[in-house]
Tab-separated table of C-alpha atoms in Angstrom:
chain	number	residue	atom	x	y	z
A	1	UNK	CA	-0.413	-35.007	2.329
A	2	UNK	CA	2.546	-32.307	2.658
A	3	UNK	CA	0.340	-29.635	1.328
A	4	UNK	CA	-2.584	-30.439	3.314
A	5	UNK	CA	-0.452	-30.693	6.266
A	6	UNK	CA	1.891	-27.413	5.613
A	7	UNK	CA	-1.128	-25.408	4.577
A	8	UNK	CA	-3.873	-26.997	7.357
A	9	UNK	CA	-0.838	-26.425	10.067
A	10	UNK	CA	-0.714	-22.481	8.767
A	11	UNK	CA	-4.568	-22.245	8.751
A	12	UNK	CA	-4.596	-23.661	12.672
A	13	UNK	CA	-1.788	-21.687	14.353
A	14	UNK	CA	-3.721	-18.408	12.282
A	15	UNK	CA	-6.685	-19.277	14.118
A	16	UNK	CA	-5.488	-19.640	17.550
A	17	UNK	CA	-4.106	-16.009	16.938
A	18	UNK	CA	-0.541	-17.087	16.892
A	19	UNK	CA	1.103	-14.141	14.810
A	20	UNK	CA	1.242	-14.821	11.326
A	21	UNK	CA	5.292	-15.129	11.057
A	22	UNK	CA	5.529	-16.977	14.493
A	23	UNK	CA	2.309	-19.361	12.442
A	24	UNK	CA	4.450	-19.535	9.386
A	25	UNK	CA	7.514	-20.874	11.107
A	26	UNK	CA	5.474	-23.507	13.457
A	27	UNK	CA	4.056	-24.744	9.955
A	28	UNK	CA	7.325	-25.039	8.470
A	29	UNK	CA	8.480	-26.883	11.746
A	30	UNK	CA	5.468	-29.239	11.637
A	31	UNK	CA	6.583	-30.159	8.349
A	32	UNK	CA	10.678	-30.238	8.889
A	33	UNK	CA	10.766	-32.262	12.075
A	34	UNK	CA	8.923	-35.087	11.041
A	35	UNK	CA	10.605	-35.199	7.494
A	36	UNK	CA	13.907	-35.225	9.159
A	37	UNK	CA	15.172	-32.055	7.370
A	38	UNK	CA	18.160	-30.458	9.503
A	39	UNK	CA	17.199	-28.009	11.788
A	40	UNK	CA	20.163	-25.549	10.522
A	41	UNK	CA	18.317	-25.270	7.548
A	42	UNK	CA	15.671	-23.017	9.535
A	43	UNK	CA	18.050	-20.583	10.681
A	44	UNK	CA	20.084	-20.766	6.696
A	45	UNK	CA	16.514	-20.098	5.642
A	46	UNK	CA	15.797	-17.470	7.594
A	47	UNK	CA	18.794	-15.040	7.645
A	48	UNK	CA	19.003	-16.157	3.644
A	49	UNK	CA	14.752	-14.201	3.431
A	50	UNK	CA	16.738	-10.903	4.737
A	51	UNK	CA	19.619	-10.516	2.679
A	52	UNK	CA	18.211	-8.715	-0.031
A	53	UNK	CA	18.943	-5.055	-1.039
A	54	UNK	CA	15.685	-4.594	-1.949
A	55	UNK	CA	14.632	-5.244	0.922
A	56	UNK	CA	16.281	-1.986	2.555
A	57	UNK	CA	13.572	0.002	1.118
A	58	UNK	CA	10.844	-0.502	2.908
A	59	UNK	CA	12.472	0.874	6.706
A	60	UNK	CA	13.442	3.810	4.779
A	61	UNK	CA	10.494	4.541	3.101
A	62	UNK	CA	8.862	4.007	6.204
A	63	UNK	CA	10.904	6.423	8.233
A	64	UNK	CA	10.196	9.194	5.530
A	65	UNK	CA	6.788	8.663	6.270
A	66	UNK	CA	7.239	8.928	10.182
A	67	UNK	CA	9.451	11.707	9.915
A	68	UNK	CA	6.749	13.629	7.528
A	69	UNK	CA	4.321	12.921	10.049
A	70	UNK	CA	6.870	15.114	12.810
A	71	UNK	CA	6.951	18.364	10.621
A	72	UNK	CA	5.154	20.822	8.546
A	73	UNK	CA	5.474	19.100	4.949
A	74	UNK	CA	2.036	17.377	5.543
A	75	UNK	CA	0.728	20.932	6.619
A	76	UNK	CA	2.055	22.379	3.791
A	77	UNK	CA	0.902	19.954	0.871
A	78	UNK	CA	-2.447	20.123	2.317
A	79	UNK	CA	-2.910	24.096	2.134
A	80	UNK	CA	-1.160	23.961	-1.275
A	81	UNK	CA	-3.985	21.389	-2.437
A	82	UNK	CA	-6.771	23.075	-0.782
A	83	UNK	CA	-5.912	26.515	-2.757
A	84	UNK	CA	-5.954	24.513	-5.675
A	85	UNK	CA	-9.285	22.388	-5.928
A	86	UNK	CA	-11.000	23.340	-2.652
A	87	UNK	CA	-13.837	25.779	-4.053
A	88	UNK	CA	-16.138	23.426	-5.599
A	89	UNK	CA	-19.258	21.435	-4.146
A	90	UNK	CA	-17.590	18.801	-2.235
A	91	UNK	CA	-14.087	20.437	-2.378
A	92	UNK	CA	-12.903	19.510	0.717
A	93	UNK	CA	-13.169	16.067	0.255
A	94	UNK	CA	-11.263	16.079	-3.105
A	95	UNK	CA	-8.406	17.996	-1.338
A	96	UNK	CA	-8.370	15.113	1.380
A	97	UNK	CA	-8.016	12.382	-1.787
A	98	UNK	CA	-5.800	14.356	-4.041
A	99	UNK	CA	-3.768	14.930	-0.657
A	100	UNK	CA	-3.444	11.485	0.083
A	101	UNK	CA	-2.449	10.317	-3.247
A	102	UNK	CA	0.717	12.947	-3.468
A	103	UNK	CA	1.402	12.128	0.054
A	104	UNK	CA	1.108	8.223	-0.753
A	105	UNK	CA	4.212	8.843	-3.626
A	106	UNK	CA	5.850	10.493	-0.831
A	107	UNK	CA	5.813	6.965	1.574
A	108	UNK	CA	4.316	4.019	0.319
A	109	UNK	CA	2.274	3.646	3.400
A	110	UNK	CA	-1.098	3.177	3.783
A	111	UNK	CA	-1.596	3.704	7.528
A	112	UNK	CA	1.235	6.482	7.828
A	113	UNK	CA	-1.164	8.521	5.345
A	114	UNK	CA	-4.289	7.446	7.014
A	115	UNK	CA	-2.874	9.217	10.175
A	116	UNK	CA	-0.911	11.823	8.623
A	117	UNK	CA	-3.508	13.488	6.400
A	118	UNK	CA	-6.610	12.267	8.863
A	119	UNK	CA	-5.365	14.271	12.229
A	120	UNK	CA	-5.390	17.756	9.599
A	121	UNK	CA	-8.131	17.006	7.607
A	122	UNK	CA	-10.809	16.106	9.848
A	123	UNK	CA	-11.467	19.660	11.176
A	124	UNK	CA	-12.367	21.029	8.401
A	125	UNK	CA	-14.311	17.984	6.430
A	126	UNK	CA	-16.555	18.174	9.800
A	127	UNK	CA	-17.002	22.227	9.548
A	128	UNK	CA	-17.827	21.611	5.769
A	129	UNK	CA	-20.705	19.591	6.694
A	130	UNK	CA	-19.333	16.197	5.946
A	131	UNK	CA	-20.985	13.460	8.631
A	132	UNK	CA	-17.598	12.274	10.491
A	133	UNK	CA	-18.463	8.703	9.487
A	134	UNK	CA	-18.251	9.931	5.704
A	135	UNK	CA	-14.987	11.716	6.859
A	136	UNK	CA	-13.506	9.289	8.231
A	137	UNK	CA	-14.011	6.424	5.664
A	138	UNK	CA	-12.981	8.920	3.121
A	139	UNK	CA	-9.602	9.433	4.509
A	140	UNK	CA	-9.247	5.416	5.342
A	141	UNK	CA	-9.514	5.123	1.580
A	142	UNK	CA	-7.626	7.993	0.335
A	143	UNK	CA	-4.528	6.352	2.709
A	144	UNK	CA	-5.081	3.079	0.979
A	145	UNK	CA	-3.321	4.979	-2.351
A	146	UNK	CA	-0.194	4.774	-0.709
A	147	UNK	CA	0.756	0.916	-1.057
A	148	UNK	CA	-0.532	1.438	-4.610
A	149	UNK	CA	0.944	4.917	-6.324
A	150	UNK	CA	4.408	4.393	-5.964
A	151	UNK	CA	6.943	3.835	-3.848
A	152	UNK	CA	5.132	0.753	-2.380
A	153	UNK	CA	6.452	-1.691	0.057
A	154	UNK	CA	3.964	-3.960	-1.073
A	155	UNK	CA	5.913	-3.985	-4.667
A	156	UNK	CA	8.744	-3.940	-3.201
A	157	UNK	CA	8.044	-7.216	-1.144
A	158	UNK	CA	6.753	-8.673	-4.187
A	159	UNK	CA	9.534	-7.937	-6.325
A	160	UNK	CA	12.123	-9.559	-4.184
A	161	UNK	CA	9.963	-12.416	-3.426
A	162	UNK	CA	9.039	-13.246	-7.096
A	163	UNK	CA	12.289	-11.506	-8.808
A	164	UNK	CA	10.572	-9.032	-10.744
A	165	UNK	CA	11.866	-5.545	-11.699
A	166	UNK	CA	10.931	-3.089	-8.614
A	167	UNK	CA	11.318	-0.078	-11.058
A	168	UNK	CA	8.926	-1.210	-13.613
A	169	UNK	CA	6.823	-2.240	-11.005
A	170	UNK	CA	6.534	1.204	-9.446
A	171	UNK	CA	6.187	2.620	-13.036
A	172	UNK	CA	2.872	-0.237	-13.586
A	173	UNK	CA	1.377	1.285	-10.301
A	174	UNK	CA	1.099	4.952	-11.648
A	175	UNK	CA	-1.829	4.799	-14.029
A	176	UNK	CA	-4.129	2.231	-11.495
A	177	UNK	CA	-3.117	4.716	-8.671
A	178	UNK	CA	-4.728	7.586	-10.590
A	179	UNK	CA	-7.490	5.873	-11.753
A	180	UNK	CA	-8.253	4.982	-8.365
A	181	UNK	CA	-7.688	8.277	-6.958
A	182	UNK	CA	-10.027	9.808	-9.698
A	183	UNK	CA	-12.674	7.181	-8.623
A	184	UNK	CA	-12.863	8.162	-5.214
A	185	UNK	CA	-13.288	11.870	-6.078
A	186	UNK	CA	-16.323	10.916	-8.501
A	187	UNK	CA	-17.797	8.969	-5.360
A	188	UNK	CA	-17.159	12.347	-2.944
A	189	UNK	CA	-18.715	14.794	-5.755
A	190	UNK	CA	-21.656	12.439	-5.708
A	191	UNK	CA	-22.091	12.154	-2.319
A	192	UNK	CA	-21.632	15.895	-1.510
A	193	UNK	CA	-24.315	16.437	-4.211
A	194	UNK	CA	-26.731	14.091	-2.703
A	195	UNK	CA	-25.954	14.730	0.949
A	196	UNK	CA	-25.388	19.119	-0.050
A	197	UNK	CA	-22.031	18.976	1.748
A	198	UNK	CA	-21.245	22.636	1.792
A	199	UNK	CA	-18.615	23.675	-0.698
A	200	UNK	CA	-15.699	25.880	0.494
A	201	UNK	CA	-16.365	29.490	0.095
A	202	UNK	CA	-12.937	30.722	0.922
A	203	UNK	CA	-11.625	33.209	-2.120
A	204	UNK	CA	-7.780	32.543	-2.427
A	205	UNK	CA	-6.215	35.327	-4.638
A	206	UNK	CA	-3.085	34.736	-6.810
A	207	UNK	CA	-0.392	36.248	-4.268
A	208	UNK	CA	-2.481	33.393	-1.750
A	209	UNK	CA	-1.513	30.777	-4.436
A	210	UNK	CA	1.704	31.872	-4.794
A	211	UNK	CA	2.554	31.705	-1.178
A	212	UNK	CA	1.003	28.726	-0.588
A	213	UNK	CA	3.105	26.822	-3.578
A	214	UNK	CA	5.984	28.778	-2.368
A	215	UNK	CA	6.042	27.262	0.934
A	216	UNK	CA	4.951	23.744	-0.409
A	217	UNK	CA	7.968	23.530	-2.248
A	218	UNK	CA	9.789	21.498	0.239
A	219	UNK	CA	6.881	18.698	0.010
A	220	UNK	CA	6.686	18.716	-3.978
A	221	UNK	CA	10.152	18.493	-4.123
A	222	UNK	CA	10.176	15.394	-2.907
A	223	UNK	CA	8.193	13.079	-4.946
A	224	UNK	CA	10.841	14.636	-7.530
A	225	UNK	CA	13.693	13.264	-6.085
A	226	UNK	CA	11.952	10.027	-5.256
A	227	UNK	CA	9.873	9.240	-8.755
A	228	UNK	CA	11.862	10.741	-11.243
A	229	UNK	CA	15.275	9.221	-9.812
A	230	UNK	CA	13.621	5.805	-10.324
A	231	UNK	CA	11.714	6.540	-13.642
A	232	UNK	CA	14.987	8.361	-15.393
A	233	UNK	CA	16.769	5.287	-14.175
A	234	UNK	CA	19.704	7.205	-11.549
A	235	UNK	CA	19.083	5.578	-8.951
A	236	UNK	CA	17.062	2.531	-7.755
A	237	UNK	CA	14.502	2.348	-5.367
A	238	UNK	CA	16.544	1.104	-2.384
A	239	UNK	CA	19.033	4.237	-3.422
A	240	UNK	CA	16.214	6.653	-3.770
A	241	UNK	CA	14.341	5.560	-0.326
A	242	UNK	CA	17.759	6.652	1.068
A	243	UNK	CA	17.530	9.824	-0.873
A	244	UNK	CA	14.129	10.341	0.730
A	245	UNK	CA	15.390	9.877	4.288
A	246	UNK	CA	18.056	11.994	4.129
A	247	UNK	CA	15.935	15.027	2.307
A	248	UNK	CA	13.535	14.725	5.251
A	249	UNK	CA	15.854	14.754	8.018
A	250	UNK	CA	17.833	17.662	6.840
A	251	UNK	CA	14.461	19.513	6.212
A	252	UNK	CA	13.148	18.631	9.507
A	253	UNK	CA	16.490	19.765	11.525
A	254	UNK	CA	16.997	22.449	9.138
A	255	UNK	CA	13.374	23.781	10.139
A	256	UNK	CA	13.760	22.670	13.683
A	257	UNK	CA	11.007	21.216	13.709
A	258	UNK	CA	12.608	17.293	14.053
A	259	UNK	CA	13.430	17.523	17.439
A	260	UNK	CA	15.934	14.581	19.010
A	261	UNK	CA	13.149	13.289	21.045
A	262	UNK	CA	10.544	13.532	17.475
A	263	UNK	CA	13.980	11.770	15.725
A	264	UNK	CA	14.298	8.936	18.286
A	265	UNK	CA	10.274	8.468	18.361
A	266	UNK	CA	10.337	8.329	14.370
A	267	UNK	CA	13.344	5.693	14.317
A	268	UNK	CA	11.448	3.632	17.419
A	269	UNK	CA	8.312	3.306	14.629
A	270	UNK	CA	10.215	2.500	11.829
A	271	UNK	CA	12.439	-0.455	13.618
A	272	UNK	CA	8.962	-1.649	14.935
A	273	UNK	CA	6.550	-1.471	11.802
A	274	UNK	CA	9.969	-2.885	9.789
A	275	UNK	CA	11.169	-5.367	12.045
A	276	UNK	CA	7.894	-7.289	11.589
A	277	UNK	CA	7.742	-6.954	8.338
A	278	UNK	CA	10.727	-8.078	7.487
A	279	UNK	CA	10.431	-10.958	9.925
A	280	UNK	CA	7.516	-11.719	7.918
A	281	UNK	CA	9.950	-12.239	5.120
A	282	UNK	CA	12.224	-14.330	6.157
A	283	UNK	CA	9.779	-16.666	7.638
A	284	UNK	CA	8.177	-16.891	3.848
A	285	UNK	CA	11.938	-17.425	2.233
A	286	UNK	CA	11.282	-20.481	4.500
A	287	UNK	CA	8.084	-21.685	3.912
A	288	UNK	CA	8.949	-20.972	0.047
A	289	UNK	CA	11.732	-23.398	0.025
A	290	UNK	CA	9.495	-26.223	1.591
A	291	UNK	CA	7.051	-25.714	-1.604
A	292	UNK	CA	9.818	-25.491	-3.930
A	293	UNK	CA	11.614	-29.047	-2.348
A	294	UNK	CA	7.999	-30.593	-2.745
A	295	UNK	CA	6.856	-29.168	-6.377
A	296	UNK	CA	3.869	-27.989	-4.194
A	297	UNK	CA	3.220	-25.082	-6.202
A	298	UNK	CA	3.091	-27.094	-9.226
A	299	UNK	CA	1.165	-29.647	-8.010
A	300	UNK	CA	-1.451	-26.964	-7.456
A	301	UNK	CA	-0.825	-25.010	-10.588
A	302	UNK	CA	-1.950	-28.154	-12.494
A	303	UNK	CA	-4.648	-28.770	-10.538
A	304	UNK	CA	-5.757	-25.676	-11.024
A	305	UNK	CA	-5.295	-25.478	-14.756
A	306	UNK	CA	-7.377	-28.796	-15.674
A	307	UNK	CA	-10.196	-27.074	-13.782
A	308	UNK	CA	-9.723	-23.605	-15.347
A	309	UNK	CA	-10.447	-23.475	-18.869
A	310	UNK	CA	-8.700	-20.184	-20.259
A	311	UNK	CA	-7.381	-17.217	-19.162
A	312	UNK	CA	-10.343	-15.244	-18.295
A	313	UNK	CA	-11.596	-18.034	-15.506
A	314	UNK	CA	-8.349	-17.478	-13.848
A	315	UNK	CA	-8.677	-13.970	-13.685
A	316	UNK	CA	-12.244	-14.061	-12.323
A	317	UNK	CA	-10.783	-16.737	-10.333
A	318	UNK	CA	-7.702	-14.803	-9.116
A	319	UNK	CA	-9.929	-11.514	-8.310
A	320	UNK	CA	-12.370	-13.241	-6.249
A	321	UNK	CA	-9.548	-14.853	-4.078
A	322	UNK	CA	-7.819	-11.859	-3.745
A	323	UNK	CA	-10.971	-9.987	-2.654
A	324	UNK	CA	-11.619	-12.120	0.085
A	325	UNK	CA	-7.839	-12.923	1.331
A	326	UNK	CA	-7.293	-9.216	1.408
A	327	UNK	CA	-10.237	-8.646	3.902
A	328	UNK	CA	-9.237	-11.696	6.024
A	329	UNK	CA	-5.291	-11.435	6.400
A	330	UNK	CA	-2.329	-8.928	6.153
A	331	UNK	CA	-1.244	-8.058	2.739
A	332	UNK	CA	2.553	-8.764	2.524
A	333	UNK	CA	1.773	-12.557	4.041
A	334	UNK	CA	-0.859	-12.836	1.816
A	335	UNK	CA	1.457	-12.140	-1.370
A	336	UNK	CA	4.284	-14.189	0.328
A	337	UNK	CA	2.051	-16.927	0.748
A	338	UNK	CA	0.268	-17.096	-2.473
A	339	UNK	CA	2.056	-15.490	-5.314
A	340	UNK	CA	4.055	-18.561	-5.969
A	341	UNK	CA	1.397	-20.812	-6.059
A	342	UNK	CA	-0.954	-18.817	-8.367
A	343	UNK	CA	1.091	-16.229	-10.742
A	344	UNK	CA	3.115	-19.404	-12.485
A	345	UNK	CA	-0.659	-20.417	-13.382
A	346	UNK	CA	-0.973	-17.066	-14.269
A	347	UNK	CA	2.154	-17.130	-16.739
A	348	UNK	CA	1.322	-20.600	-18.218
A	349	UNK	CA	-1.963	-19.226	-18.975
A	350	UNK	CA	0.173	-16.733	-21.255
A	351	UNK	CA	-0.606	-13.353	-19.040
A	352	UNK	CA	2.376	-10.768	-18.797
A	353	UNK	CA	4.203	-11.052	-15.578
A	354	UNK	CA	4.175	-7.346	-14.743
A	355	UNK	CA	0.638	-7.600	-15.241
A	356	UNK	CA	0.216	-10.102	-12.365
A	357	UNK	CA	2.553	-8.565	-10.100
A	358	UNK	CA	1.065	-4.971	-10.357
A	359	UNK	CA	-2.341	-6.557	-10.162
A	360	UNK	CA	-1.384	-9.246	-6.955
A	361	UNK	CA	-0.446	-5.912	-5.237
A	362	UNK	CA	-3.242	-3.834	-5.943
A	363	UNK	CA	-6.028	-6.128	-5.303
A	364	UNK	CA	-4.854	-7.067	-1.670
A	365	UNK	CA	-4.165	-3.562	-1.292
A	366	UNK	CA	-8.289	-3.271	-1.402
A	367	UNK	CA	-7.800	-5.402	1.980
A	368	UNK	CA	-6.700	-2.253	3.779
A	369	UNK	CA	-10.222	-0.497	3.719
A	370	UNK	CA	-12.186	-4.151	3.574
A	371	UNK	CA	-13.710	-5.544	7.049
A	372	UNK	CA	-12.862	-7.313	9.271
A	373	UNK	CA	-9.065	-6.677	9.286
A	374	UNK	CA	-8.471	-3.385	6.951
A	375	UNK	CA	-5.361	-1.969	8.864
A	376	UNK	CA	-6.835	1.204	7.691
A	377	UNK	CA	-9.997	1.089	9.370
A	378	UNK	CA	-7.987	0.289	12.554
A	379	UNK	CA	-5.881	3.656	11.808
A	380	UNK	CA	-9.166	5.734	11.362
A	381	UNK	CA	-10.577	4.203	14.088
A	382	UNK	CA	-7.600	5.895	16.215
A	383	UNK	CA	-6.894	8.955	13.793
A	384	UNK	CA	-10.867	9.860	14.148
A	385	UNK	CA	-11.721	8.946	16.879
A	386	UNK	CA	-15.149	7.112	15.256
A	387	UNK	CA	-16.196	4.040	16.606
A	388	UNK	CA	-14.944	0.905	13.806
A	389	UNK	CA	-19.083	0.514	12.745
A	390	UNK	CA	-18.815	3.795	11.828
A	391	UNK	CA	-16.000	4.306	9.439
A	392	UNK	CA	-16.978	1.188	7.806
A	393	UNK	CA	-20.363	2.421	6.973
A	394	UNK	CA	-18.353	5.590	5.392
A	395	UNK	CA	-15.543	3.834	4.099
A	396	UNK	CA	-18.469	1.277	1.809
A	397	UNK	CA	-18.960	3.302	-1.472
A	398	UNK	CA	-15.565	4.659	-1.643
A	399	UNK	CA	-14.762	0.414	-1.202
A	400	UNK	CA	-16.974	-0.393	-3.919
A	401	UNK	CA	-15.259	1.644	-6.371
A	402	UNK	CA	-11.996	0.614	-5.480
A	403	UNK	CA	-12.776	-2.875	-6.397
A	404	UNK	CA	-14.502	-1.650	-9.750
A	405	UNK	CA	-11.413	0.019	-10.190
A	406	UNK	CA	-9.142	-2.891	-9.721
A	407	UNK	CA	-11.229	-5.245	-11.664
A	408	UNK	CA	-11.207	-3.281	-14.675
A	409	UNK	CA	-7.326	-2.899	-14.387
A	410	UNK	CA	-7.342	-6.886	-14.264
A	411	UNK	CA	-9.126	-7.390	-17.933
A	412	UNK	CA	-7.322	-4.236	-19.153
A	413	UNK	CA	-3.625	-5.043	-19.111
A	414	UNK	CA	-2.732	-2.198	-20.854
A	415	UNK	CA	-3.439	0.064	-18.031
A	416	UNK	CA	-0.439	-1.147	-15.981
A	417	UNK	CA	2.088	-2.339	-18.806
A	418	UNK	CA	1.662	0.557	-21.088
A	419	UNK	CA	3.796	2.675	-19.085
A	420	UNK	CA	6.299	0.450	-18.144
A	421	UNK	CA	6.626	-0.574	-21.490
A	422	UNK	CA	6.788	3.025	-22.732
A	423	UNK	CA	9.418	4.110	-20.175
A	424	UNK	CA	11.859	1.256	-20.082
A	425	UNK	CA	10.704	-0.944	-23.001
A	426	UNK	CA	8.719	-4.769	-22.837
């Protein structure tokens, strides 16, 4: 009856558009009151979800990303990609994907490189003969590399939550990241093929090259500082999300071109985006400890293992959940919520932890281009200015292959732990 009535609570408050933490809490509440369970234990609960080092990350990677989006680095990568891969049939999109994914280890954020690389990219993806729906789902996908090539808030979250290694998490992302990145250039060759999306016919010589990596320097640097900090174990990911901030602040004064009032806007977004996330958080540490007082999650786990026969049934299992969870609610409640009911199963089934983790993130991150709720449909929506019917009939093959994508990285372990294992050992 508890998990019927903590769960069936959630599911209600959801649906009368309650937010989710503010639905989270009034579950837990439904639950506490009735039990008798002090009322101090909400508040313990709650400020207990927040103090986490960890959890510092994910403001600061988000103000990197805000503060990217207030100068010329985003300017910058882009021309130094375009110079690069741009003169080939379908160039133009590439540069938009390969864009995204450098920007993505540059913030972690889906919707910050949705908006970012959309408002420069769109120009010239429409002048190269791309439809804008196809140009705008493009770059809603492209963003959607940034909660999965590292840093990712998403890992982050999930790290803290399930006390997994944030580094080797990070590390796990790399190789899925790519592979997804390569898969949605394969999908934009095609499609400029079949739709003859003109190629770019703009002749860069090598002093163009030159100047162009000369004055991207700033932007590559970056990923430098962040990545290989973490990888060559200096600093950890909290200490290099400071290391970010600071870079891109100095850069931005240094340049002029972070004014006070582009500063204050930048912090304004970050306290906003972070504040709710967090909240989010704390609100789970909450709902965590109910299901950990009533041996919910175990409960379920057995129940779900004496209908599951091995290993590959729960991954099927697992995929298909996540699939349809990503496209129905926000990702970091989603992993809050469910990781500690269905990655123990996971584990007792004898799959590497790392594995699941990696895998939990990057499946739900497939939420953030799926309808009805992809938050980075919404951004393209606003970015594009294409009505929401629109960039999900451009966003659909570039979906699809994400999910192939994902799915093979799910009966493929290797894919995520070899590096990890490679880099800092099993």
């Amino acid at each position: 009856m508890t998990g019927v009535a903590l769960f069936g609570g959630l599911l209600i408050f959801m649906l009368l558009s309650l937010p989710v933490c503010f639905s989270i809490l009034a579950a837990c509440l439904a639950y506490i009151i009735p039990a008798g369970v002090p009322l101090t234990i909400v508040s313990q609960r709650l400020i207990a979800g927040m103090n986490s080092f960890v959890l510092l990350a994910i403001p600061l990677f988000t103000l990197t990303g805000y503060i990217m989006e207030q100068t010329s680095l985003s300017v910058r990568l882009v021309e130094f990609v375009e110079c690069l891969c741009g003169r080939v049939r379908g160039g133009l999109g590439t540069v938009t994907i390969v864009t995204c994914a450098i920007f993505a280890a540059l913030t972690g954020s889906g919707p910050a490189t949705v908006a970012a690389i959309g408002a420069i990219m769109l120009p010239g993806l429409l002048k190269s003969g791309y439809t804008r729906s196809t140009s705008a789902g493009m770059i809603a996908a492209g963003g959607a590399l940034g909660p999965i090539i590292p840093p990712s808030i998403n890992m982050v979250v999930y790290g803290a939550t399930m006390g997994l290694s944030v580094s080797k998490m990070f590390i796990g992302g790399v190789m899925p990241g790519l592979m997804i990145a390569l898969g949605l250039i394969v999908v934009n060759i095609f499609l400029s093929f079949r739709h003859d999306f003109a190629k770019e016919n703009t002749r860069y010589t090598a002093k163009d090259i030159l100047r162009r990596t000369f004055r991207a320097l700033p932007t590559l640097v970056l990923p430098v500082i962040i990545l290989g900090g973490i990888y060559g174990g200096i600093v950890t990911p909290t200490e290099a999300a400071v290391l970010s901030v600071v870079y891109a602040t100095v850069y931005g004064f240094a340049t002029r071109e972070l004014t006070p009032k582009a500063a204050w806007s930048a912090f304004n977004k970050t306290v906003f985006t972070s504040s709710t996330v967090v909240f989010i958080i704390a609100a789970a540490n909450l709902f965590g400890w109910i299901l950990s007082k009533t041996r919910l999650p175990a409960v379920i786990g057995a129940a779900i293992m004496s209908i599951i026969p091995n290993q590959l049934a729960y991954i099927t299992v697992l995929m298909i959940l996540l699939f349809v969870v990503g496209c129905l609610m926000d990702t970091i409640p989603s992993i809050l919520i469910l990781a500690p009911i269905l990655v123990p199963v996971g584990v007792e089934f004898g799959m590497d932890e790392l594995h699941l983790g990696v895998l939990f993130c990057i499946t739900l991150t497939v939420g953030f281009v799926t309808p009805p709720f992809g938050i980075n449909l919404f951004t393209a929506v606003s970015t594009t200015g294409e009505p929401y019917s629109s960039v999900v009939k451009g966003v659909i093959p570039f979906m699809i292959v994400m999910m192939v994508c994902v799915t093979v990285c799910a009966y493929v372990p290797q894919i995520i732990t070899f590096l990890p294992n490679l880099m800092l050992g099993s």
